[in-house]
Every structure is written in C-alpha cells, then in structure tokens.
Tab-separated table of C-alpha atoms in Angstrom:
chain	number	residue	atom	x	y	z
A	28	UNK	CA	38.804	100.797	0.547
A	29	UNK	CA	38.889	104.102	1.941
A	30	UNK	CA	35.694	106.277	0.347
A	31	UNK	CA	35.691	109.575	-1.722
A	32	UNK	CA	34.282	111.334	1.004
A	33	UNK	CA	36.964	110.054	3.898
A	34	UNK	CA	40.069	111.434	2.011
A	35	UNK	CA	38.464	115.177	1.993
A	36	UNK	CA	37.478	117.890	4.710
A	37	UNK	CA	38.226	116.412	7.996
A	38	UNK	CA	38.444	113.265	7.281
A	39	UNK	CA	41.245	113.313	5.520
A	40	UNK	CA	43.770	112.859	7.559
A	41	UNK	CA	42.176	110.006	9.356
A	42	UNK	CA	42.199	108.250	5.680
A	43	UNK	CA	45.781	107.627	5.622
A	44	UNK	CA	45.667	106.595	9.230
A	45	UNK	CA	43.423	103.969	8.507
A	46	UNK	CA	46.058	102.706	6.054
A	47	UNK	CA	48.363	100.201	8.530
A	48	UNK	CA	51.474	101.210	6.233
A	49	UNK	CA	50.801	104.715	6.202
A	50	UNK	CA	50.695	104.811	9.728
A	51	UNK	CA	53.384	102.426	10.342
A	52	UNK	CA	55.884	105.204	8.338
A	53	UNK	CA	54.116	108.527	10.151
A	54	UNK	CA	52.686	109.636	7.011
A	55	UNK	CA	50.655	112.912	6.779
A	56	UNK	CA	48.213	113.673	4.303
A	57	UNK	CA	48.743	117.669	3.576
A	58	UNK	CA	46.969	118.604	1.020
A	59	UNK	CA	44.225	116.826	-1.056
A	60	UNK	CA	42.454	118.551	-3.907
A	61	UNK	CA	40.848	117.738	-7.859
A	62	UNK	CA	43.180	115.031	-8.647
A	63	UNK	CA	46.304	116.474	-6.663
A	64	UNK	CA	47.890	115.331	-3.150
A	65	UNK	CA	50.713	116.433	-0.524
A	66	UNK	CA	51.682	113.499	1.905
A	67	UNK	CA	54.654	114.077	4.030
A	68	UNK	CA	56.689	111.495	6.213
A	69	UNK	CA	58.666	113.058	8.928
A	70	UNK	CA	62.696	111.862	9.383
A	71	UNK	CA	62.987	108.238	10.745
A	72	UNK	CA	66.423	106.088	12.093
A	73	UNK	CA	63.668	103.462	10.729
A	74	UNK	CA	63.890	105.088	7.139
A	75	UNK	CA	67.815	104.441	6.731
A	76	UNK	CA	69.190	102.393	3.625
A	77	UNK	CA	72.889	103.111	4.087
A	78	UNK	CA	74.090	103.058	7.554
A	79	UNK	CA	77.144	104.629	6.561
A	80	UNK	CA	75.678	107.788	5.306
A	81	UNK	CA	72.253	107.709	7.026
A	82	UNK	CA	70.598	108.044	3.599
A	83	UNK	CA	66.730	106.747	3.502
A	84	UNK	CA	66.626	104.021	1.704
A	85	UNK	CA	64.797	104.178	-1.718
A	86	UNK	CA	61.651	101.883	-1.120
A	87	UNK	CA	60.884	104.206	1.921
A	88	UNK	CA	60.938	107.220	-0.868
A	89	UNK	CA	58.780	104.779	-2.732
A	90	UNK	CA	56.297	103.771	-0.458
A	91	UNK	CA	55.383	107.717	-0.300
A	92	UNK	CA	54.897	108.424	-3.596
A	93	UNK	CA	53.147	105.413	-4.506
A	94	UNK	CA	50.756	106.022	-1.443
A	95	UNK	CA	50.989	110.108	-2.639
A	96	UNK	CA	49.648	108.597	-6.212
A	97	UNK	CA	46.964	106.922	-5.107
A	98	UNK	CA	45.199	109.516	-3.138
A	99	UNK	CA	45.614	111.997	-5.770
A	100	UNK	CA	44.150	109.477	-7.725
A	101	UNK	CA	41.113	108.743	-5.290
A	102	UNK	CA	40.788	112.671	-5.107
A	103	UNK	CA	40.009	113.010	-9.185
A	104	UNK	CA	36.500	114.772	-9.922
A	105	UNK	CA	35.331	111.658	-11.353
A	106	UNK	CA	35.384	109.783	-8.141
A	107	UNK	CA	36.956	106.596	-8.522
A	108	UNK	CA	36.031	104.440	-4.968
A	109	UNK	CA	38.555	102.223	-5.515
A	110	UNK	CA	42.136	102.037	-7.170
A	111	UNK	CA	45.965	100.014	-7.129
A	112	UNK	CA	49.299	100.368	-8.461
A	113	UNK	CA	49.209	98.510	-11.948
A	114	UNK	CA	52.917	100.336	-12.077
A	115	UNK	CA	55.401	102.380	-11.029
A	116	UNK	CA	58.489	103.816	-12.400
A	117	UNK	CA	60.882	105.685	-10.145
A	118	UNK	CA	63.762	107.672	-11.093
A	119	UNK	CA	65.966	108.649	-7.664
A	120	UNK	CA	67.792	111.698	-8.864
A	121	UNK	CA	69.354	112.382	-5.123
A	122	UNK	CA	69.832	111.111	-1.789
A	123	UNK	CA	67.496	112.635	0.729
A	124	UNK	CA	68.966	114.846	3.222
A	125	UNK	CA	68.978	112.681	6.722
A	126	UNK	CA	67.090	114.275	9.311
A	127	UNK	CA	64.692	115.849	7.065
A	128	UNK	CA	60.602	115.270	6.303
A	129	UNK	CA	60.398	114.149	2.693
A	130	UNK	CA	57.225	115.239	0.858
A	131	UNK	CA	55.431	114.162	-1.947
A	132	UNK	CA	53.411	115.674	-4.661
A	133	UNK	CA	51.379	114.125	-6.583
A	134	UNK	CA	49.080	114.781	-9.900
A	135	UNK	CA	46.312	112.464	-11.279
A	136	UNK	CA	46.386	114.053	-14.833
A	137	UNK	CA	44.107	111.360	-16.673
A	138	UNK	CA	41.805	108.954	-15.723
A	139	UNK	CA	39.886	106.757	-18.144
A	140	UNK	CA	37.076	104.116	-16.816
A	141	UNK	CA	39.769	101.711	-15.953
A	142	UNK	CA	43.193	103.290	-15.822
A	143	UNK	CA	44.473	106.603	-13.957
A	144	UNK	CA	48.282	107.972	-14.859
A	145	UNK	CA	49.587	110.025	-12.084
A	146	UNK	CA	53.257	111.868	-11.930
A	147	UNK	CA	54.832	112.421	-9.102
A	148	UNK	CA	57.487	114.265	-6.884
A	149	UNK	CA	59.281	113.906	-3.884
A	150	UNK	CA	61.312	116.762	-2.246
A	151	UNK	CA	63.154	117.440	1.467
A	152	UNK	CA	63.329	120.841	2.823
A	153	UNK	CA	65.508	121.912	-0.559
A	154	UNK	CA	62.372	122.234	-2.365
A	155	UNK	CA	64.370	123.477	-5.645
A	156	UNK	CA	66.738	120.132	-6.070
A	157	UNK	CA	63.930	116.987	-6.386
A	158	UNK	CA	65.074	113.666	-4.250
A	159	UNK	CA	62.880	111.736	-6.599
A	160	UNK	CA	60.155	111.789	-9.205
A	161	UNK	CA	58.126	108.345	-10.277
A	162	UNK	CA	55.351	107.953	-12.762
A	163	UNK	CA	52.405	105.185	-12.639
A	164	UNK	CA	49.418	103.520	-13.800
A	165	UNK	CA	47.309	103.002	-11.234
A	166	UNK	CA	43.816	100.787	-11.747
A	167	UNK	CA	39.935	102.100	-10.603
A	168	UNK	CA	36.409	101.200	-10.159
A	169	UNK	CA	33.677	103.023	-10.687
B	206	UNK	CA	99.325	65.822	-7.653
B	207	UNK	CA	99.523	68.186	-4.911
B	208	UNK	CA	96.135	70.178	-5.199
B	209	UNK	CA	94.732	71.889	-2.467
B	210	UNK	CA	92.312	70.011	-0.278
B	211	UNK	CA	89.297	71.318	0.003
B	212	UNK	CA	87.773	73.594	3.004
B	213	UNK	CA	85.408	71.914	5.367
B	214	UNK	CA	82.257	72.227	5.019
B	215	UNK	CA	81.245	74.307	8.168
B	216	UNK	CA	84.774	76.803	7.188
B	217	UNK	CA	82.829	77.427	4.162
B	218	UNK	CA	79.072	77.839	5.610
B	219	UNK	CA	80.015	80.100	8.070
B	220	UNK	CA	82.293	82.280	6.293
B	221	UNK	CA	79.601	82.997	3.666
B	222	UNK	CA	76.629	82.977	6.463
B	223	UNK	CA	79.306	85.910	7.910
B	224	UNK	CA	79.381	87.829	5.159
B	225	UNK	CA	75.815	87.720	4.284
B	226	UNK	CA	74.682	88.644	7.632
B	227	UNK	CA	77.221	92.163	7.703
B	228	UNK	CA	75.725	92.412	4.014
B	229	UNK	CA	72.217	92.962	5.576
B	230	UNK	CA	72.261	93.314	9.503
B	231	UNK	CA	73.131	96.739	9.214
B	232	UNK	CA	70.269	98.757	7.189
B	233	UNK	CA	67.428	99.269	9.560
B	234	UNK	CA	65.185	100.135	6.973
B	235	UNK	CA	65.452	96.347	5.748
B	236	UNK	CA	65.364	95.402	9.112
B	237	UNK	CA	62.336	97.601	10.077
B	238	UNK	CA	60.518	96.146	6.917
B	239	UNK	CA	61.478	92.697	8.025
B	240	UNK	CA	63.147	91.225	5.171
B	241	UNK	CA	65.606	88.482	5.234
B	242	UNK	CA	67.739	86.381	2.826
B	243	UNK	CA	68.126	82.990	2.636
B	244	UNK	CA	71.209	81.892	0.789
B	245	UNK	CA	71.930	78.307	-0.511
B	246	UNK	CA	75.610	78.257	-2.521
B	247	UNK	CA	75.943	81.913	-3.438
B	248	UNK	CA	71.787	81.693	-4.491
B	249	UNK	CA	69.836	84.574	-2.052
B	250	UNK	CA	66.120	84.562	-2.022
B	251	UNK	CA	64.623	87.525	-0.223
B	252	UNK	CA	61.689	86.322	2.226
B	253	UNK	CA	59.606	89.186	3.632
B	254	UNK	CA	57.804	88.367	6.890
B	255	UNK	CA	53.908	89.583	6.662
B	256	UNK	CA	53.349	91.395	9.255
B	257	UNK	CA	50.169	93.571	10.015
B	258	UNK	CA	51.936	96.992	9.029
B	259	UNK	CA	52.718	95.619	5.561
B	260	UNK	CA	48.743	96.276	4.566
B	261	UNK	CA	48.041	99.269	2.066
B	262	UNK	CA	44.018	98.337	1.730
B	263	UNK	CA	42.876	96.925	5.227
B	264	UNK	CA	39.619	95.938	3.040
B	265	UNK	CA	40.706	93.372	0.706
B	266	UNK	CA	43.522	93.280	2.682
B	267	UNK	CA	45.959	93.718	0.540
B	268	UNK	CA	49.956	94.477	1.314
B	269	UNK	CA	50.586	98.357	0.510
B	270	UNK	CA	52.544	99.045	-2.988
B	271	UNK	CA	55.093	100.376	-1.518
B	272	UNK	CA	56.067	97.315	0.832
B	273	UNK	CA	56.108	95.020	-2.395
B	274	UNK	CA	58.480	97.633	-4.247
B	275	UNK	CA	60.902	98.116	-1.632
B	276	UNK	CA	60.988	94.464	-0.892
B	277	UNK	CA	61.952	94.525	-5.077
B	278	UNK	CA	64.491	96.928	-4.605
B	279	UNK	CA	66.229	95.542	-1.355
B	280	UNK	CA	66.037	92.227	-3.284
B	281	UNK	CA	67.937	93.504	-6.323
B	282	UNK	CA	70.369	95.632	-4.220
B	283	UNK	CA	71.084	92.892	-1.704
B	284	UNK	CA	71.927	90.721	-4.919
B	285	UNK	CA	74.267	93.287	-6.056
B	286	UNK	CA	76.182	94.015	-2.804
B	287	UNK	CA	76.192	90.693	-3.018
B	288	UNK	CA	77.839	89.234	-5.839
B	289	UNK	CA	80.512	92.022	-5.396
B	290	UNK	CA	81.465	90.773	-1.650
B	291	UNK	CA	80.810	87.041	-3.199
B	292	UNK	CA	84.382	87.290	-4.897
B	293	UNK	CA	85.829	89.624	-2.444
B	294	UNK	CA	85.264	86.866	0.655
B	295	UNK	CA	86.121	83.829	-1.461
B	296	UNK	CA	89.097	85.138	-2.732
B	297	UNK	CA	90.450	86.195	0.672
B	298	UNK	CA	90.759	89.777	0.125
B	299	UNK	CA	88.329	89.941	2.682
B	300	UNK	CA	88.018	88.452	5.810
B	301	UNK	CA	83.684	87.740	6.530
B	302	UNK	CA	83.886	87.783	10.080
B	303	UNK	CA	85.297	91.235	10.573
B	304	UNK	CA	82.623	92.815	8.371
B	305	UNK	CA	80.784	95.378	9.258
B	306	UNK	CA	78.903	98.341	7.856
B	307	UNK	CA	82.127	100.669	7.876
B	308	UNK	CA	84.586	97.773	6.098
B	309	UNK	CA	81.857	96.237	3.712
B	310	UNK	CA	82.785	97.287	0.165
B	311	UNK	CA	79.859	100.392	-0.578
B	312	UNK	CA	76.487	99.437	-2.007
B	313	UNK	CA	75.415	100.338	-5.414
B	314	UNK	CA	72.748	103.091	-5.709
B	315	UNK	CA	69.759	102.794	-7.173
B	316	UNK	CA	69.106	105.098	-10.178
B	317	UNK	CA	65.664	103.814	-11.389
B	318	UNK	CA	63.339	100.911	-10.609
B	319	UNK	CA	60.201	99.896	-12.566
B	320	UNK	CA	57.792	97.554	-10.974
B	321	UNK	CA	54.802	95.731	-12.338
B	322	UNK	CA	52.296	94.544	-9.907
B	323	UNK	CA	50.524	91.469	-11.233
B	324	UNK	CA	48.427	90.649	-8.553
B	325	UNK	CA	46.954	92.137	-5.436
B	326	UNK	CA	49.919	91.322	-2.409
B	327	UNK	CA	47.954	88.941	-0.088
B	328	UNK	CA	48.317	88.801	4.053
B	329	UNK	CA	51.379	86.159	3.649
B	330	UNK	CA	55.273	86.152	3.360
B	331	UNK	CA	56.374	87.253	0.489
B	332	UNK	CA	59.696	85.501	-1.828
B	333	UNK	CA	62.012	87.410	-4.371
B	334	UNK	CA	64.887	86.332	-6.283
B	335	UNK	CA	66.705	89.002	-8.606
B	336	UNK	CA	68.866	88.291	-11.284
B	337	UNK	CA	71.607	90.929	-12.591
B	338	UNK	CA	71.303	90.950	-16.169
B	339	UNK	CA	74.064	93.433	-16.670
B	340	UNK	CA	76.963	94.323	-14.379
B	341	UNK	CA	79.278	96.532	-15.734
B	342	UNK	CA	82.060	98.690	-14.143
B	343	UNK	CA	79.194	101.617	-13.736
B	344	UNK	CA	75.594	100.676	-14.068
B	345	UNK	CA	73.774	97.212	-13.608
B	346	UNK	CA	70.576	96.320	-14.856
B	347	UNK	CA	68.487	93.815	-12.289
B	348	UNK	CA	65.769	92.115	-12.556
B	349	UNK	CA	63.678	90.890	-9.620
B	350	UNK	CA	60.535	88.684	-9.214
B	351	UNK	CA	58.582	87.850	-6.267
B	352	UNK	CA	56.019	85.747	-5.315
B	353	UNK	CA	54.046	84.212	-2.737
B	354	UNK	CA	52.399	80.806	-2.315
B	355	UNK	CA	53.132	79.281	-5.869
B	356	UNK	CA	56.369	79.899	-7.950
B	357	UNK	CA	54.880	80.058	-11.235
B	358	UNK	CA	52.447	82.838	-10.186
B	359	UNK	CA	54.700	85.858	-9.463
B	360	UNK	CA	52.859	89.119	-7.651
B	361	UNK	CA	54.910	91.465	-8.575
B	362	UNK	CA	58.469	92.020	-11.160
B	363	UNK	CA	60.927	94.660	-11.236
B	364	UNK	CA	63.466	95.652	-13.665
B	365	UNK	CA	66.354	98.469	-12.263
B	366	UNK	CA	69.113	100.316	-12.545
B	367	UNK	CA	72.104	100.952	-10.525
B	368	UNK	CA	75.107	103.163	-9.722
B	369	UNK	CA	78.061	100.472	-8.974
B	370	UNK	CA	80.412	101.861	-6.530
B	371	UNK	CA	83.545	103.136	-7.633
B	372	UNK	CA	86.736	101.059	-6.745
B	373	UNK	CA	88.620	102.230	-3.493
B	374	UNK	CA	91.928	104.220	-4.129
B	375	UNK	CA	94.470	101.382	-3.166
C-alpha cells in the first residue's frame, strides 16, 4: 500500500501511478492536502457508457471518486498507512460533458481508529453544475 | 388443436444471442473494462475478465473499488436494458439481428448506486447477477451481487436506482 510519505511533495503524483487502475484511466493526482484531494481524469472514447450520446459511463465517474476518497483519506493528519472502500454511495446528478476532464474533490472529514467518512465531488469544466457527488466509509490501519 | 409449433431451437438461441450482443457490443467503456454476459433462458450473469489493470492495491493485490462498482452498475444496467428488449425481441416488435446502438430501445440512467464491499476483490474473474426489485414506468430499484470463486461468499452487493427511458412517440 502506497505510504504517507509517497502521496505528498513529489511523490505524489507517482502514487497514483503506481496504482495499475489509476494509470490504466490517466488519472492525475492535483492536489493533496490535510485530509483533502483533487484527482482529475482527462476525456477518453474508453470512458463512454452510451454510444449514442458519448456520455461516460457512471462506473468510470465512480472509479474517480472512489480513488479521489481514498487519497484524501491516506492524506488525513493522523496518518492512516493503509485504507479500502467499506462503501460507497453515489448520487449522478448529470451526464458529464463528452470531451471534457472530469475532476474530483474529495474531503476526509472524520476518521476514527478504524473507520474514515469522506464526501465527495465530481465536476467537468462547468465547475458550478456538479456531474456527481458520492459519500463513503472507507476502512484504515494504523 | 391448431397451436403454433414451436420455434427451433437454434431460431430461438440466436435471436436472443443477437439481441444480447447489440445490448452490450456497443459501450466501450464495458468493453474497455472487459465485462461480458453470459445468458442462459433470459438469466444474464456478468463475468468480468481479471486483467492486470483491474488492481487498486498492487500490494495485497487487490482489484481497485472502482472496477468492482462499475462492474455492479454495468451488471444492473445491462439487466435492465435487458428485460426491456427481452419482450420487445420475443414479441416481434423488434427484429435482434438488425440491432444496433442507434435502433436499440435507450438505456435507463443511473440515478444512484450504493455498494458494499464485503471482501477485498482478489486477482480473479469476477461474477454478478442483478435482480430488479422494482420496475416501474419511471424508476427501478436493482439489486446486484457479485462474487468470485464460491457463490455463497459474495465480494461485493449493490442496491440502485434508475431513470427508465421514456416510451418513443409512435
């Protein structure tokens, strides 16, 4: 599992390349700071759910903000090395825009010994209407 | 008694084989994912291929959260779409063979998903079978399971709901 110190500073981009999904799906770690994260993934033909309206499909909006999630989990003061998705609840409020980079924000705003809860939000380039916001549990070590 | 004889067997297969095929050829997200459904009688089970890129924690290794959940979603989805073309190709309204993604009747749209992982996704194919608990003439409520090497020990449920496509003007 990727360490505290690999998803800060320089390193932290090479954290979610180490991830095979992450890099499968172009993602880009943006920001990372106490508890918070920015990942971006750039517009993919790969990312399409409806070929008739070239709309991303939903589990592609998924896999960022579950992956968003857990660094901003990993990136909490208290230092968790390791962590999962216990769940995940995602509400899709819009399609994405085709063509655009979809980016994710996510918030670790409590973290006990054995559970973190993170929100989280994912936008396009119309950063005022939200393509999708999920909610999760997410499990850590020590 | 003059009831109708019924179809061969292969009329049957293929027609439904047809259908299922336009159903999912045609979204290269699924494809890209590589997910595929096995039908037997008008029963789908998703089966998603491991493959390297699937991995979220290269240390356990584990397959990445967001693999299992959209493999959940295309599952329920795919059982949506496809229940509504079920009764559309065996009725004759539509012909399978001349599907395609610009004559398939549209696919529902998800509106929420909640998924509980119940243990970590291991290196192997996965399995999913969803089950629509509620289909009515707006929303559907779905709920999926999947699992890998043993039935009874399920990896990872989902429970969703979706935006049914409105009728065509006809």
């Amino acid at each position: 599992m990727p360490d505290k110190v690999g998803i800060r500073g320089a390193g932290k981009r090479r954290f979610i390349d180490e991830l095979p999904f992450c890099r499968a799906m172009n993602m880009v770690l943006e920001e990372v700071g106490e508890g918070t994260a920015v990942v971006s993934m750039p517009w993919n033909d790969r990312l399409v759910g409806d070929p008739v309206t070239g709309v991303a499909h939903g589990g592609a909006v998924s896999s960022l903000l579950d992956t968003c999630g857990g660094v901003a989990v990993l990136s909490h003061p208290a230092k968790p090395s390791t962590t999962a998705t216990l769940n995940f609840r995602i509400d899709y409020m819009r399609p994405a825009t085709p063509g655009q980079t979809i980016t994710a924000h996510a918030t670790c705003f409590h973290l006990t010994r054995t559970v973190a809860f993170v929100r989280t939000l994912a936008t396009d380039e119309d950063k005022a209407n939200p393509v999708a916001t999920a909610t999760g549990a997410f499990v850590v070590q020590a | 008694m003059n009831q109708k004889r019924p179809e061969p067997v292969q009329i049957v297969k293929q027609r439904r084989d047809a259908a299922l095929r336009a159903l999912v050829a045609g979204i290269p997200f699924v494809q890209f994912l590589g997910i595929a459904f096995e039908r037997h009688g008008d029963e789908l089970t998703a089966v998603l291929k491991f493959d390297d890129m699937q991995i979220g924690n290269p240390e356990l290794p584990a397959l990445h959260g967001g693999v299992t959940a959209a493999f959940l979603e295309t599952a329920a989805l795919v059982e949506l779409g496809w229940q509504n073309l079920w009764h559309e190709i065996e009725s004759g309204r539509l012909d399978a063979e001349s599907l395609n993604p610009a004559t398939l009747p549209r696919m529902p749209k998800t509106i929420d998903i909640t998924v509980d992982y119940l243990r970590s996704g291991l290196p192997r194919d996965a399995y999913a079978r969803a089950r629509v608990n509620r289909s009515g003439r707006r929303y559907a409520s779905v709920r999926v399971e999947a699992w890998q090497d043993n039935r009874m020990r399920p990896m990872a449920q989902a429970t969703g709901h979706f935006l049914m496509p409105s009728p065509s003007p006809e």
